[in-house]
CSV table of C-alpha atoms in Angstrom, one decimal:
chain,number,residue,atom,x,y,z
A,658,MET,CA,-24.4,6.8,-4.2
A,659,SER,CA,-22.9,3.4,-4.0
A,660,ASN,CA,-24.8,0.2,-4.0
A,661,ALA,CA,-24.3,-2.2,-1.0
A,662,ARG,CA,-25.2,-5.8,-1.6
A,663,LYS,CA,-25.5,-9.0,0.3
A,664,LEU,CA,-22.2,-10.9,-0.2
A,665,ALA,CA,-23.4,-13.6,-2.6
A,666,ASP,CA,-26.2,-11.9,-4.5
A,667,ASN,CA,-26.2,-11.6,-8.3
A,668,LEU,CA,-22.5,-12.2,-8.8
A,669,PRO,CA,-20.9,-14.2,-11.7
A,670,ILE,CA,-19.6,-17.6,-10.7
A,671,ASP,CA,-15.9,-17.5,-9.8
A,672,GLY,CA,-13.9,-19.5,-12.3
A,673,GLN,CA,-16.0,-18.4,-15.2
A,674,ILE,CA,-14.0,-15.2,-15.7
A,675,GLY,CA,-10.3,-14.6,-16.5
A,676,ILE,CA,-7.5,-13.8,-14.1
A,677,GLY,CA,-5.5,-10.6,-13.9
A,678,ARG,CA,-8.6,-8.3,-13.9
A,679,ASN,CA,-7.9,-6.6,-10.6
A,680,MET,CA,-5.7,-3.5,-11.0
A,681,LEU,CA,-5.2,-3.3,-7.3
A,682,ILE,CA,-2.5,-5.3,-5.4
A,683,ASN,CA,-3.0,-6.9,-1.9
A,684,GLY,CA,-6.8,-6.1,-1.9
A,685,SER,CA,-7.3,-9.0,0.4
A,686,MET,CA,-5.0,-7.4,3.0
A,687,GLN,CA,-2.8,-10.5,3.5
A,688,VAL,CA,0.7,-9.1,3.0
A,689,THR,CA,2.2,-6.9,5.7
A,690,GLN,CA,6.0,-6.9,5.2
A,691,ARG,CA,6.6,-3.8,7.3
A,692,ASN,CA,4.4,-4.3,10.3
A,693,SER,CA,1.2,-6.1,11.2
A,694,SER,CA,0.1,-3.5,13.7
A,695,VAL,CA,1.2,0.1,14.5
A,696,THR,CA,-0.3,2.4,17.1
A,697,GLY,CA,-0.3,6.2,17.5
A,698,ILE,CA,-0.7,7.1,13.8
A,699,GLY,CA,-1.9,10.5,12.9
A,700,ALA,CA,-0.8,14.1,12.8
A,701,SER,CA,0.8,14.8,9.4
A,702,GLY,CA,2.6,12.8,6.8
A,703,SER,CA,2.3,10.3,4.0
A,704,ALA,CA,3.6,6.8,4.6
A,705,TYR,CA,3.3,3.0,4.0
A,706,ILE,CA,2.8,1.7,7.5
A,707,THR,CA,1.3,-1.8,7.7
A,708,HIS,CA,-0.4,-3.4,4.7
A,709,ASP,CA,1.7,-3.5,1.5
A,710,ARG,CA,0.6,-1.1,-1.3
A,711,TRP,CA,-1.8,0.8,1.0
A,712,LYS,CA,-0.6,4.3,1.9
A,713,ILE,CA,-1.8,6.6,4.7
A,714,LYS,CA,-2.1,10.3,4.1
A,715,ALA,CA,-2.8,12.3,7.2
A,716,ASN,CA,-2.7,16.1,7.6
A,717,ASN,CA,-2.9,18.4,10.6
A,718,THR,CA,-5.3,16.2,12.6
A,719,ALA,CA,-5.2,15.8,16.4
A,720,GLY,CA,-6.8,12.4,15.9
A,721,ARG,CA,-4.7,9.3,16.4
A,722,PHE,CA,-5.4,5.7,15.4
A,723,THR,CA,-4.1,2.1,15.4
A,724,MET,CA,-3.7,0.4,12.0
A,725,GLU,CA,-3.5,-3.4,12.0
A,726,GLN,CA,-4.1,-6.6,10.2
A,727,SER,CA,-7.3,-8.3,11.5
A,728,THR,CA,-8.7,-11.8,11.1
A,729,ASP,CA,-12.2,-10.3,11.2
A,730,ALA,CA,-13.2,-10.7,7.6
A,731,PRO,CA,-16.2,-11.7,5.4
A,732,SER,CA,-16.8,-15.2,4.2
A,733,GLY,CA,-14.0,-16.3,1.8
A,734,PHE,CA,-11.4,-13.9,3.2
A,735,THR,CA,-8.9,-14.5,6.0
A,736,ASN,CA,-7.8,-10.9,6.7
A,737,SER,CA,-8.9,-7.3,6.7
A,738,LEU,CA,-7.3,-3.9,7.4
A,739,LYS,CA,-8.6,-2.5,10.7
A,740,PHE,CA,-8.5,1.1,11.9
A,741,SER,CA,-9.2,1.9,15.6
A,742,CYS,CA,-9.5,5.5,16.7
A,743,THR,CA,-7.4,6.0,19.9
A,744,THR,CA,-7.6,9.8,20.1
A,745,ALA,CA,-10.7,11.7,19.0
A,746,ASP,CA,-10.6,15.0,17.0
A,747,THR,CA,-14.0,16.8,17.1
A,748,SER,CA,-12.6,20.3,16.2
A,749,ILE,CA,-11.8,19.9,12.5
A,750,ALA,CA,-9.6,22.5,10.9
A,751,ALA,CA,-10.1,23.3,7.2
A,752,ASP,CA,-7.0,21.5,6.0
A,753,GLU,CA,-7.4,18.3,7.9
A,754,GLU,CA,-7.5,14.9,6.1
A,755,LEU,CA,-7.1,11.2,6.6
A,756,ARG,CA,-7.3,8.9,3.7
A,757,LEU,CA,-6.1,5.4,2.7
A,758,SER,CA,-4.8,5.1,-0.8
A,759,GLN,CA,-3.2,2.8,-3.4
A,760,HIS,CA,-1.3,4.2,-6.4
A,761,ILE,CA,-1.4,2.1,-9.5
A,762,GLU,CA,1.2,2.1,-12.2
A,763,ALA,CA,0.0,3.7,-15.4
A,764,GLY,CA,0.9,0.7,-17.4
A,765,SER,CA,-1.6,-1.4,-15.4
A,766,CYS,CA,-4.2,1.3,-16.0
A,767,ALA,CA,-3.8,1.4,-19.8
A,768,ARG,CA,-6.3,-1.4,-20.3
A,769,THR,CA,-9.1,1.1,-19.5
A,770,MET,CA,-8.2,3.1,-22.7
A,771,THR,CA,-8.8,6.2,-20.6
A,772,GLY,CA,-8.1,9.4,-22.6
A,773,THR,CA,-9.2,7.9,-25.9
A,774,SER,CA,-12.4,7.6,-27.8
A,775,ASP,CA,-12.5,3.9,-26.7
A,776,ALA,CA,-12.3,4.6,-23.0
A,777,LYS,CA,-14.0,2.1,-20.8
A,778,GLN,CA,-16.0,2.4,-17.6
A,779,ILE,CA,-14.2,1.1,-14.5
A,780,THR,CA,-15.8,-0.6,-11.4
A,781,LEU,CA,-14.6,-0.6,-7.9
A,782,SER,CA,-15.8,-3.2,-5.4
A,783,PHE,CA,-14.8,-3.8,-1.8
A,784,TYR,CA,-16.1,-5.2,1.6
A,785,ALA,CA,-16.3,-2.9,4.6
A,786,LYS,CA,-17.8,-2.5,8.0
A,787,ALA,CA,-17.6,-0.4,11.1
A,788,ASP,CA,-18.6,-0.4,14.7
A,789,SER,CA,-21.0,2.5,14.1
A,790,THR,CA,-22.8,3.7,11.0
A,791,LYS,CA,-20.6,6.1,9.1
A,792,THR,CA,-20.5,7.6,5.6
A,793,TYR,CA,-17.1,7.9,3.9
A,794,VAL,CA,-16.0,8.6,0.3
A,795,ALA,CA,-14.2,6.4,-2.3
A,796,GLN,CA,-12.3,8.4,-4.9
A,797,ILE,CA,-10.5,7.5,-8.2
A,798,LEU,CA,-8.0,10.1,-9.2
A,799,ASN,CA,-6.1,10.2,-12.5
A,800,ASN,CA,-2.5,11.3,-11.9
A,801,LYS,CA,-1.8,11.6,-15.6
A,802,HIS,CA,-4.3,14.4,-16.1
A,803,SER,CA,-2.6,17.8,-15.6
A,804,GLY,CA,-5.5,18.8,-13.3
A,805,TYR,CA,-5.5,15.6,-11.3
A,806,ILE,CA,-9.0,14.8,-12.4
A,807,HIS,CA,-11.0,12.7,-9.9
A,808,ASN,CA,-14.4,10.9,-9.5
A,809,ASN,CA,-16.0,10.2,-6.2
A,810,ARG,CA,-18.7,8.1,-4.5
A,811,THR,CA,-20.1,8.0,-0.9
A,812,PHE,CA,-20.7,4.7,0.9
A,813,THR,CA,-22.2,4.0,4.2
A,814,VAL,CA,-20.8,1.3,6.5
A,815,THR,CA,-22.6,-0.4,9.3
A,816,SER,CA,-21.7,-3.1,11.9
A,817,SER,CA,-22.2,-5.9,9.3
A,818,TRP,CA,-19.9,-6.7,6.4
A,819,GLN,CA,-21.2,-5.4,3.1
A,820,ARG,CA,-19.9,-5.6,-0.4
A,821,PHE,CA,-19.9,-2.2,-2.1
A,822,GLU,CA,-19.9,-1.7,-5.9
A,823,MET,CA,-19.5,1.6,-7.7
A,824,THR,CA,-19.0,2.2,-11.4
A,825,PHE,CA,-17.1,5.3,-12.7
A,826,GLN,CA,-17.8,6.8,-16.1
A,827,ALA,CA,-15.5,6.4,-19.1
A,828,ASP,CA,-13.1,9.4,-19.5
A,829,THR,CA,-12.4,10.3,-23.1
A,830,THR,CA,-10.5,13.5,-22.2
A,831,ALA,CA,-7.3,13.4,-24.2
A,832,ASP,CA,-5.3,14.8,-21.3
A,833,SER,CA,-6.3,11.7,-19.2
A,834,LYS,CA,-4.4,9.2,-21.4
A,835,MET,CA,-2.2,6.7,-19.7
A,836,ASP,CA,1.0,7.5,-21.6
A,837,GLY,CA,4.4,8.9,-20.9
A,838,THR,CA,6.3,7.0,-18.1
A,839,LEU,CA,4.2,3.9,-17.5
A,840,THR,CA,5.9,3.1,-14.2
A,841,ASP,CA,4.6,6.3,-12.7
A,842,ALA,CA,1.2,6.6,-11.0
A,843,GLY,CA,-1.9,6.3,-13.3
A,844,PHE,CA,-5.0,5.9,-11.2
A,845,SER,CA,-5.0,6.4,-7.4
A,846,LEU,CA,-7.8,4.9,-5.3
A,847,SER,CA,-8.5,6.7,-2.0
A,848,PHE,CA,-10.8,6.1,0.9
A,849,TRP,CA,-11.5,9.4,2.7
A,850,LEU,CA,-12.2,8.8,6.4
A,851,HIS,CA,-11.8,12.4,7.7
A,852,ALA,CA,-11.7,15.7,6.0
A,853,GLY,CA,-11.9,19.4,6.7
A,854,SER,CA,-13.8,22.1,4.7
A,855,ASN,CA,-11.0,22.4,2.2
A,856,TYR,CA,-12.2,19.1,0.8
A,857,THR,CA,-15.9,19.1,1.7
A,858,SER,CA,-17.3,22.6,1.1
A,859,ALA,CA,-18.5,22.0,-2.5
A,860,THR,CA,-20.8,19.3,-4.0
A,861,LEU,CA,-19.1,15.9,-4.3
A,862,ALA,CA,-17.7,15.4,-7.7
A,863,SER,CA,-19.6,12.3,-9.0
A,864,ASP,CA,-18.2,12.7,-12.5
A,865,TRP,CA,-14.7,13.4,-13.6
A,866,ALA,CA,-13.7,16.8,-12.3
A,867,THR,CA,-10.8,18.9,-11.0
A,868,GLY,CA,-10.7,20.9,-7.8
A,869,THR,CA,-10.2,20.3,-4.2
A,870,THR,CA,-13.3,21.3,-2.3
A,871,ASN,CA,-15.4,18.7,-4.1
A,872,ARG,CA,-13.3,15.7,-3.3
A,873,ALA,CA,-14.7,14.4,0.0
A,874,ALA,CA,-18.1,16.1,0.5
A,875,GLY,CA,-20.2,13.9,2.7
A,876,THR,CA,-17.4,12.3,4.7
A,877,GLN,CA,-18.2,11.8,8.3
A,878,SER,CA,-15.2,11.9,10.7
A,879,PHE,CA,-13.6,8.6,11.7
A,880,PHE,CA,-12.1,10.6,14.6
A,881,SER,CA,-15.5,11.6,16.0
A,882,SER,CA,-15.1,9.0,18.9
A,883,THR,CA,-12.6,6.5,20.3
A,884,ASN,CA,-15.3,3.9,19.8
A,885,ASN,CA,-14.9,4.1,16.0
A,886,ARG,CA,-13.5,1.1,14.1
A,887,PHE,CA,-13.3,0.7,10.3
A,888,TYR,CA,-12.6,-2.6,8.5
A,889,LEU,CA,-11.7,-3.0,4.8
A,890,THR,CA,-10.9,-6.0,2.5
A,891,GLY,CA,-11.7,-7.5,-0.9
A,892,CYS,CA,-10.7,-4.3,-2.8
A,893,GLN,CA,-10.9,-4.7,-6.6
A,894,LEU,CA,-10.8,-2.2,-9.5
A,895,GLU,CA,-11.5,-3.6,-12.9
A,896,VAL,CA,-12.6,-2.6,-16.4
A,897,GLY,CA,-16.3,-2.7,-17.2
A,898,SER,CA,-19.7,-1.6,-15.8
A,899,GLN,CA,-20.2,-4.7,-13.6
A,900,SER,CA,-18.2,-6.0,-10.7
A,901,THR,CA,-16.9,-9.6,-10.7
A,902,PRO,CA,-16.1,-11.8,-7.7
A,903,PHE,CA,-12.9,-10.9,-6.0
A,904,GLU,CA,-9.9,-12.3,-7.7
A,905,HIS,CA,-8.3,-14.5,-5.0
A,906,GLU,CA,-4.7,-15.5,-5.7
A,907,PRO,CA,-2.1,-17.5,-3.7
A,908,TYR,CA,-0.3,-15.6,-1.0
A,909,GLY,CA,3.0,-16.1,-2.7
A,910,GLU,CA,1.7,-14.4,-5.9
A,911,THR,CA,0.5,-11.4,-4.0
A,912,LEU,CA,3.8,-11.2,-2.1
A,913,ARG,CA,5.7,-11.3,-5.4
A,914,LYS,CA,3.6,-8.4,-6.7
A,915,CYS,CA,4.2,-6.4,-3.5
A,916,GLN,CA,7.9,-6.9,-3.7
A,917,ARG,CA,8.0,-5.0,-6.9
A,918,TYR,CA,7.5,-1.9,-4.7
A,919,PHE,CA,8.9,-2.9,-1.4
A,920,TYR,CA,11.1,-5.7,-0.2
A,921,LEU,CA,12.4,-6.5,3.2
A,922,GLU,CA,15.3,-8.9,3.8
A,923,THR,CA,14.1,-11.5,6.3
A,924,PRO,CA,16.7,-14.0,7.5
A,925,THR,CA,14.8,-16.9,9.2
A,926,SER,CA,17.3,-17.4,12.1
A,927,THR,CA,20.7,-16.3,13.4
A,928,ASP,CA,23.6,-18.3,11.9
A,929,SER,CA,21.4,-20.4,9.6
A,930,SER,CA,20.1,-17.8,7.2
A,931,GLY,CA,21.7,-14.4,6.2
A,932,ARG,CA,23.6,-12.8,3.4
A,933,LEU,CA,27.3,-13.1,2.6
A,934,GLY,CA,29.4,-10.1,1.8
A,935,VAL,CA,33.1,-9.2,1.5
A,936,CYS,CA,34.9,-6.8,3.8
A,937,SER,CA,36.1,-3.7,1.8
A,938,HIS,CA,37.5,-1.8,4.8
A,939,SER,CA,37.9,-2.5,8.5
A,940,THR,CA,34.5,-0.8,9.0
A,941,THR,CA,32.4,-1.9,6.0
A,942,VAL,CA,31.1,-5.0,4.2
A,943,VAL,CA,29.9,-5.1,0.6
A,944,PHE,CA,26.9,-7.3,-0.3
A,945,ASP,CA,25.5,-8.2,-3.7
A,946,HIS,CA,21.9,-9.1,-3.7
A,947,THR,CA,19.7,-10.4,-6.6
A,948,LEU,CA,16.2,-9.2,-5.8
A,949,PRO,CA,13.3,-11.7,-5.8
A,950,VAL,CA,11.5,-9.7,-8.5
A,951,GLN,CA,12.3,-6.8,-10.8
A,952,MET,CA,11.4,-3.6,-8.8
A,953,ARG,CA,9.4,-0.8,-10.3
A,954,THR,CA,12.5,1.5,-10.2
A,955,LYS,CA,15.9,1.5,-8.6
A,956,PRO,CA,15.0,1.3,-4.9
A,957,SER,CA,16.1,3.5,-2.0
A,958,LEU,CA,17.7,1.6,0.9
A,959,SER,CA,17.3,2.0,4.6
A,960,LEU,CA,17.6,-0.2,7.8
A,961,THR,CA,14.9,-1.5,10.1
A,962,SER,CA,17.3,-0.8,12.9
A,963,ALA,CA,20.8,0.7,13.2
A,964,SER,CA,21.8,-2.2,15.4
A,965,LEU,CA,23.6,-4.6,13.1
A,966,ARG,CA,25.4,-7.9,13.6
A,967,ILE,CA,27.9,-9.7,11.3
A,968,GLY,CA,30.3,-12.5,11.7
A,969,ASP,CA,32.4,-15.2,10.1
A,970,THR,CA,33.8,-18.6,11.0
A,971,VAL,CA,37.0,-17.0,12.4
A,972,SER,CA,35.7,-14.1,14.4
A,973,GLN,CA,32.0,-14.2,15.1
A,974,GLY,CA,29.7,-11.5,16.4
A,975,PHE,CA,30.9,-8.1,15.3
A,976,THR,CA,28.1,-5.6,16.2
A,977,THR,CA,27.3,-1.9,15.9
A,978,SER,CA,24.5,0.2,17.3
A,979,SER,CA,25.1,2.9,14.7
A,980,GLY,CA,25.1,0.9,11.5
A,981,THR,CA,24.6,2.4,8.0
A,982,VAL,CA,23.6,1.2,4.6
A,983,ALA,CA,24.7,2.8,1.3
A,984,GLN,CA,23.9,1.8,-2.3
A,985,ASN,CA,26.7,1.1,-4.7
A,986,THR,CA,26.6,2.7,-8.2
A,987,TYR,CA,26.3,-0.7,-9.8
A,988,SER,CA,22.8,-1.2,-8.4
A,989,GLY,CA,19.7,-1.5,-10.6
A,990,THR,CA,16.1,-2.8,-10.5
A,991,GLN,CA,17.1,-6.5,-10.5
A,992,SER,CA,20.3,-6.6,-8.5
A,993,ILE,CA,21.5,-4.4,-5.7
A,994,THR,CA,25.1,-3.9,-4.4
A,995,TYR,CA,25.1,-2.3,-1.0
A,996,ILE,CA,27.5,-1.5,1.8
A,997,LEU,CA,26.8,-2.0,5.5
A,998,GLY,CA,29.0,0.2,7.7
A,999,GLY,CA,29.6,1.4,11.2
A,1000,PHE,CA,31.7,-1.6,12.4
A,1001,SER,CA,35.3,-1.8,13.6
A,1002,GLY,CA,38.1,-4.4,13.5
A,1003,LEU,CA,37.0,-6.2,10.4
A,1004,THR,CA,39.6,-8.0,8.2
A,1005,THR,CA,39.7,-6.7,4.6
A,1006,TYR,CA,38.7,-9.2,1.9
A,1007,ARG,CA,37.3,-11.7,4.5
A,1008,THR,CA,33.8,-13.0,3.9
A,1009,TYR,CA,31.2,-12.0,6.5
A,1010,LEU,CA,27.7,-13.1,7.1
A,1011,HIS,CA,25.0,-10.5,8.0
A,1012,GLU,CA,23.2,-12.4,10.9
A,1013,PRO,CA,20.5,-10.4,12.6
A,1014,ASP,CA,19.5,-11.5,16.1
A,1015,ALA,CA,17.2,-10.1,18.9
A,1016,ALA,CA,19.8,-7.7,20.2
A,1017,SER,CA,20.9,-6.5,16.7
A,1018,PRO,CA,17.8,-6.9,14.5
A,1019,GLY,CA,18.8,-4.5,11.7
A,1020,MET,CA,17.8,-5.6,8.2
A,1021,VAL,CA,17.8,-3.9,4.8
A,1022,LYS,CA,14.6,-2.4,3.3
A,1023,PHE,CA,14.4,-1.8,-0.5
A,1024,ASP,CA,11.8,0.8,-1.4
A,1025,ALA,CA,10.5,1.6,-4.9
A,1026,GLU,CA,7.0,2.7,-3.9
A,1027,LEU,CA,4.8,5.1,-5.9
């Protein structure tokens, strides 16, 4: 069982400990490149929806919820992640689930020495609250282990912000070592908010274990009522048996870390900020883009909208409502060459500016998520 504390009790003084200890990214819930609020989430699927690095996994549930960035946060924080149940689900099928996860690169997890005789304990801390008292499950899963070994703790939220701390045993099992491809997932942290009997029918695994039915035992359903809210922030996973104060960092630093996994082009205003490319055909323009940070792997590309607008100083305002984006073979993890298509009447070899506006807001998304 986790231990909830008052926010300031018995913590080391911030500034007396080193930086870089948090294996999680965007634990303060500040960065939301994709969206700051999305409604009607539920059913089935696995996706990054609002907060960067935090992924939703839903399966077979009739429940629906809104996910948003909130300014309701404990002292010292500006934001939290907020879930609001909008459609209840009180008839829970065996395979239903709802969880919020962050997958961490194995290279960032290697400091734990997991899978060796020198393996260290790891400690998770976070702040959470809810509109009504609920018990949920926090889980650490090792993706490098062939059996996807996991370790779990329950925690009970109330209407007041609490700081939760939970320490997980050192794992010396050789199969758990953070080796191989270090840019693949090592640990995954999950918060289980709803689960059917496929995940709850056995005793909760409070030591490293395999299996499915022991993963979320004790989870009470977030979908039990449309009155339910859940807030989360200050998430930190670190080496050792004691939590330390949350590692606050400048917004720009957190954004840079997030852009290793996802980057969204964001021109600031039409005709004053955009990206220059060269027309390769009457229907297409080629753009070369140096990414702000090296991405985890060669990203996949997509558009925020198929409505695109480009123009130049000679013939402004070419638009399309069925625009496409394709990646050139010369692309890598630091620089991307891509082609915007779907236009007509362009002049070959002329320079064009991609200039999104309200009517044609399409921008390019670069995705290298775990």
